[in-house]
XYZ file of C-alpha atoms in Angstrom:
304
model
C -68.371 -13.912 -29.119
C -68.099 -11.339 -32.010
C -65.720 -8.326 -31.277
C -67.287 -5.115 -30.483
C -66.822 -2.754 -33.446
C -64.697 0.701 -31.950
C -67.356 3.306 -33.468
C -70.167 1.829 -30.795
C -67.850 3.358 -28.284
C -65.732 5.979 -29.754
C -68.902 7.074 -31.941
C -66.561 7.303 -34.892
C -67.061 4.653 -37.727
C -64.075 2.399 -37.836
C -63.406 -1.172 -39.010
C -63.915 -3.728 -36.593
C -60.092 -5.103 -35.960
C -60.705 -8.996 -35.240
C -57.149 -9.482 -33.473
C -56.953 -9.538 -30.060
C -53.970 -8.350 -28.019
C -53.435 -11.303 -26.493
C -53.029 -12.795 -30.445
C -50.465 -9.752 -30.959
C -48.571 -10.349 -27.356
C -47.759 -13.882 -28.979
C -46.844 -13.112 -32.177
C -42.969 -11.879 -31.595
C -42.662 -15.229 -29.711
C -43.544 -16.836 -32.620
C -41.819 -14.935 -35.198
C -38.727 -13.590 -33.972
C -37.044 -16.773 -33.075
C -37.132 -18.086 -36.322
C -34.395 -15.132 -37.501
C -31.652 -16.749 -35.186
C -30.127 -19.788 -36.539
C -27.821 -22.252 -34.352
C -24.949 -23.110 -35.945
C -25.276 -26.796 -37.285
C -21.601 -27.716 -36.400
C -19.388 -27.101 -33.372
C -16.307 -24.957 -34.343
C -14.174 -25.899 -31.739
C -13.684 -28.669 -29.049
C -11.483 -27.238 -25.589
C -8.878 -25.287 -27.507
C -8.755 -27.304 -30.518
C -10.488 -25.789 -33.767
C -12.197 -27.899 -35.326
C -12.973 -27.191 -39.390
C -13.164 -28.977 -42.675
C -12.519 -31.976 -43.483
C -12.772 -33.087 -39.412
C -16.337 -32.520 -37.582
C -17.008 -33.658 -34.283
C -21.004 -33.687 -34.747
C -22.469 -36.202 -37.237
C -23.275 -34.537 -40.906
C -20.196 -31.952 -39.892
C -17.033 -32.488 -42.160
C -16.038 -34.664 -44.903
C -17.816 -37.834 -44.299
C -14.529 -40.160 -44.726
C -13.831 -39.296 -41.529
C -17.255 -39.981 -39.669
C -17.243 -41.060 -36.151
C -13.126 -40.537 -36.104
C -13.238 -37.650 -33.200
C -15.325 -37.335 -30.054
C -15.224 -34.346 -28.082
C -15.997 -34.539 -24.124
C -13.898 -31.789 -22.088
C -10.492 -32.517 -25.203
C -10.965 -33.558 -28.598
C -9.940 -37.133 -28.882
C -9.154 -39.114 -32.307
C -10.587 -43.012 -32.099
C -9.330 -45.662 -33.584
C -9.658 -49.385 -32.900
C -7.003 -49.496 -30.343
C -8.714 -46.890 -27.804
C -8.632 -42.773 -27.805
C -5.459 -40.695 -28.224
C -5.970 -36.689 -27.303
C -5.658 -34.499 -29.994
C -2.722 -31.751 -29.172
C -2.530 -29.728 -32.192
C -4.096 -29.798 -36.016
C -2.523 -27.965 -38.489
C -4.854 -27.033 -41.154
C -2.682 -25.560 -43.036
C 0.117 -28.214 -43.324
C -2.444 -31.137 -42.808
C -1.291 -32.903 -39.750
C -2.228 -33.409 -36.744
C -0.830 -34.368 -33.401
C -1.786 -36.865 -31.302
C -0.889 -38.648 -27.686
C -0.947 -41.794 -26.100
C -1.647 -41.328 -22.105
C -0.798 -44.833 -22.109
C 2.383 -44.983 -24.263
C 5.625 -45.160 -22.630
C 8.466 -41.629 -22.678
C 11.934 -40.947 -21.562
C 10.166 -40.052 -18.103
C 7.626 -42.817 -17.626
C 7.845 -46.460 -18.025
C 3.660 -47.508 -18.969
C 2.388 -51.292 -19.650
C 2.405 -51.857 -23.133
C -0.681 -51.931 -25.808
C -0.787 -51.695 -29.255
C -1.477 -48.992 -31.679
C -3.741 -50.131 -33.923
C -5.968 -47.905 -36.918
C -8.493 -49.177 -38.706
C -7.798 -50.010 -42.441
C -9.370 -46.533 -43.701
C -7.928 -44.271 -41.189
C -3.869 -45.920 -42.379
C -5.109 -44.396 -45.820
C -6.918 -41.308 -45.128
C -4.679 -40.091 -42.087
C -1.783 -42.095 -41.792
C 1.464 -41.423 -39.145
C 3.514 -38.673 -41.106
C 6.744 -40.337 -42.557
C 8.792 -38.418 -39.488
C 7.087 -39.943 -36.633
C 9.208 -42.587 -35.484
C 8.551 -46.021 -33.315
C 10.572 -46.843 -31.299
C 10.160 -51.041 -30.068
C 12.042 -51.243 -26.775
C 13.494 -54.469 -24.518
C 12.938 -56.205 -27.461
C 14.152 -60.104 -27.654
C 16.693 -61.630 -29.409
C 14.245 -63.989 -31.569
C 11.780 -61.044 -32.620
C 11.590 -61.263 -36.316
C 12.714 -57.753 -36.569
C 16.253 -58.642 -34.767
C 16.352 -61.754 -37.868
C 14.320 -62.229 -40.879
C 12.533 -58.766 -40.962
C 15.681 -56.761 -39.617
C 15.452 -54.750 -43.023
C 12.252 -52.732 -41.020
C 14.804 -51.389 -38.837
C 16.349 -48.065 -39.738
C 18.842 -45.637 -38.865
C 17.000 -42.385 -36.242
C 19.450 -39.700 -37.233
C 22.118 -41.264 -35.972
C 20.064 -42.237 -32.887
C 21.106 -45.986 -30.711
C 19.751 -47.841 -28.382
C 22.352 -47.517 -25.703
C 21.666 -43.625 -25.880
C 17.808 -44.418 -25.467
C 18.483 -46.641 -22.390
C 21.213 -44.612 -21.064
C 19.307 -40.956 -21.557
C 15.815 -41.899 -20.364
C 15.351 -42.525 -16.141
C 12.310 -44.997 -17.869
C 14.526 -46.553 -19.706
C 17.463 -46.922 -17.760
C 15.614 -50.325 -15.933
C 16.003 -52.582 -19.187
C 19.867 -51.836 -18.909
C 19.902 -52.446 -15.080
C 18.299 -55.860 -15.624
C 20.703 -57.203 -17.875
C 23.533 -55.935 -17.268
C 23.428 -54.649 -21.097
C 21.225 -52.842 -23.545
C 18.363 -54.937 -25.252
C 17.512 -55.183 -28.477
C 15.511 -51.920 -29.870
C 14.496 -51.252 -33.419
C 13.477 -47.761 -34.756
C 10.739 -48.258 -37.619
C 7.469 -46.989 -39.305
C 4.136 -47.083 -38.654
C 3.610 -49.658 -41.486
C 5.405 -52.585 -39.115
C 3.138 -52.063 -35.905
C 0.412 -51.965 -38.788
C 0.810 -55.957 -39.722
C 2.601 -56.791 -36.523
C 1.293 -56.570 -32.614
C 3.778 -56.098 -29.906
C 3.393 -59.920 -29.324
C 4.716 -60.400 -32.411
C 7.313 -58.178 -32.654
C 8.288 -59.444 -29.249
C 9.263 -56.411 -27.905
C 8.111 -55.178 -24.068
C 7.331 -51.552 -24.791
C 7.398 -48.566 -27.417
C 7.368 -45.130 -27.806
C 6.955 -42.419 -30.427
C 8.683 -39.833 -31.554
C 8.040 -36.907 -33.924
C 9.654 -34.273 -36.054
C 12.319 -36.663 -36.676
C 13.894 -35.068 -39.242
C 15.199 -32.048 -36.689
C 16.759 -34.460 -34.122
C 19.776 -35.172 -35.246
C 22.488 -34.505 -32.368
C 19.453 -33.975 -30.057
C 19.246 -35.961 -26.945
C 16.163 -38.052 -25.906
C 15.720 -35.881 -22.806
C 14.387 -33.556 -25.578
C 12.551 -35.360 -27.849
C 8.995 -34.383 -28.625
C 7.000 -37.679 -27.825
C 3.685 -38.412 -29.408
C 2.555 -38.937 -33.095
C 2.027 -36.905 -35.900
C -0.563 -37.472 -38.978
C -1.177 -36.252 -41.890
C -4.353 -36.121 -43.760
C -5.644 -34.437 -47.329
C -8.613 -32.377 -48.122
C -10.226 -33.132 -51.497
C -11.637 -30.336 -53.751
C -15.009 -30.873 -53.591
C -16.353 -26.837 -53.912
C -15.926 -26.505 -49.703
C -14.030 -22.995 -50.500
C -17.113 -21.970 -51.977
C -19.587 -23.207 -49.407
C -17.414 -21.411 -46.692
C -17.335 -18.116 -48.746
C -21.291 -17.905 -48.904
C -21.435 -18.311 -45.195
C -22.083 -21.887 -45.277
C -20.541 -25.164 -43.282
C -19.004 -28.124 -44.843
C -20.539 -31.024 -44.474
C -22.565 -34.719 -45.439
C -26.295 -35.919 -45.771
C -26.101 -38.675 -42.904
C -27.853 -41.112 -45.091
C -26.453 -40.666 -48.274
C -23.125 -39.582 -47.490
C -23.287 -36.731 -50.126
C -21.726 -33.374 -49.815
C -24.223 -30.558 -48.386
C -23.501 -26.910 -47.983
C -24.868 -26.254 -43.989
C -26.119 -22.462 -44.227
C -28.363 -23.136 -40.793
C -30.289 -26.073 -38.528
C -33.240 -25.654 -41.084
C -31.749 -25.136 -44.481
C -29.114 -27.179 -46.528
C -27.881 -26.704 -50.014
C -25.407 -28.827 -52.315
C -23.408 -26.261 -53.244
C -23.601 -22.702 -51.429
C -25.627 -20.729 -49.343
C -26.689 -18.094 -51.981
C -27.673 -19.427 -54.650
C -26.998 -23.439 -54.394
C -29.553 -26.279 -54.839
C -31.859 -26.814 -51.978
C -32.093 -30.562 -50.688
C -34.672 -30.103 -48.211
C -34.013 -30.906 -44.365
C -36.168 -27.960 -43.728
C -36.619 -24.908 -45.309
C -35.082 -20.993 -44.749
C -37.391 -19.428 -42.689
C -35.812 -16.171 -42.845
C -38.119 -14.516 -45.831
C -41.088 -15.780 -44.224
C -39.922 -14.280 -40.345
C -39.380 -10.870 -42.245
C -42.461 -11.079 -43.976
C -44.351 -11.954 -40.934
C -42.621 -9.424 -38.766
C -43.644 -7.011 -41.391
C -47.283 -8.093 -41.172
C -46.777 -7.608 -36.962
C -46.111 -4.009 -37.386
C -48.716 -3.363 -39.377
C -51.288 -4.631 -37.279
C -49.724 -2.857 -34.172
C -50.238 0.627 -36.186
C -53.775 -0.288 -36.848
C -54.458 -1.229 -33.172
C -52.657 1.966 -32.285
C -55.233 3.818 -34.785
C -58.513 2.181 -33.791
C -57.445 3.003 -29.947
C -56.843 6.242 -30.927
């Protein structure tokens, strides 16, 4: 049905207006919502931030580390030996700080596993060089009490009889023997090419900020593990200044500048080269928005 020009009720001559309200009710639905972007990346998992190079939703971050963090209530690191919480990252320094609910401490004696990373993740964000393992009730024929006793080193001036003799957890391997067992303080690089079976050791522990424990008892150790990680310069600072979130095309792996859910660009969000994945919708929301008002004054005018 054609629309009823005004002047054949007003009597005035007018233009016939061929939107109806209903059209012009709907049109801020339509419009509007396209000026509010989500934010492509989550910025923080519990009260962990979470920024450049790490990203806890796929296409966030640097894509080395794809897939290396999942977030549920805490922000946990994977790695082929299970999850370890995340306790701290340092962006500034580059480390980050990890825990093993299921490693053994000076207060609690747990079944032993291994700690295992996959071959990237030893490269990319190895143990820092003061986090310290410590291999526990180990036996006298483990190869690092004989032929690879050169992996063993000195803990600022650290023994095992202090270990067994400090710790309540501990304490049992010197009750059972009547003596303390074997224990060897090493790297990460000898649990890397050697399990616990191996190494014939019962348990371990870690220990970190090594470097400020000497005369320190293990009643006040800080247990857990710290790694450290590097950022390459790949034009992120300039991404971030424009607005923009670092991150990764999920096919190609290449680095994209994430200035919304719609729009990504290679380099920034101002004037960097579009890739597609959608399109900014923001000039075409302001231009229809502008095109809304005008037809509201006209309604106004013919009603008038």
């Amino acid at each position: 049905m054609a629309p009823v020009p005004l002047s054949a009720i007003s009597g005035r001559r007018s233009l016939t207006f061929p939107w109806p309200p209903l059209l012009l009710l709907l049109l801020p639905a339509t419009i509007f919502p396209a000026l509010t972007f989500a934010s492509p990346c989550r910025t923080s998992c519990g009260n962990i931030p979470i920024k450049y190079p790490f990203g806890v939703d796929d296409g966030c971050g640097a894509p080395q580390f794809r897939r290396m963090f999942n977030c549920s209530t805490d922000l946990f690191f994977l790695t082929p030996s299970g999850s370890y919480k995340v306790q701290s990252i340092d962006y500034d320094k580059q480390s980050m700080v990890i825990y093993d609910p299921a490693m053994s401490t000076c207060s609690i004696l747990q079944p032993h596993r291994d700690f295992a990373m996959a071959d990237l993740q030893s490269v990319i964000i190895p143990p820092a060089p003061d986090t310290v393992f410590a291999l526990l009730n180990c036996s006298i024929d483990s190869p690092i009490l004989n032929h690879y006793k050169y992996l063993c080193f000195n803990f600022s001036g650290h023994s095992c009889d202090e270990l067994y003799g400090a710790c309540n957890a501990f304490r049992v391997f010197h009750l059972l023997t009547n003596s303390s067992p074997p224990c060897c303080f090493t790297g990460y690089d000898t649990m890397k090419f050697m399990s616990m079976n191996i190494l014939d050791c019962s348990h371990y522990t870690t220990v970190l900020n090594t470097e400020n424990l000497k005369g320190v008892g293990p009643l006040d150790w800080i247990y857990g593990m710290k790694l450290s990680f590097s950022v390459a310069d790949l034009g992120c600072d300039r991404c971030s200044k424009s607005g923009g979130t670092c991150g990764f095309d999920t096919e190609t792996e290449g680095l994209l500048c994430l200035c919304s859910v719609s729009s990504n660009y290679t380099r920034d969000c101002v004037g960097g080269n579009f890739t597609g994945g959608g399109y900014n919708r923001a000039p075409a929301a302001l231009i229809g928005a502008f095109i809304f008002i005008l037809l509201s004054i006209a309604q106004l005018t013919l009603n008038s």
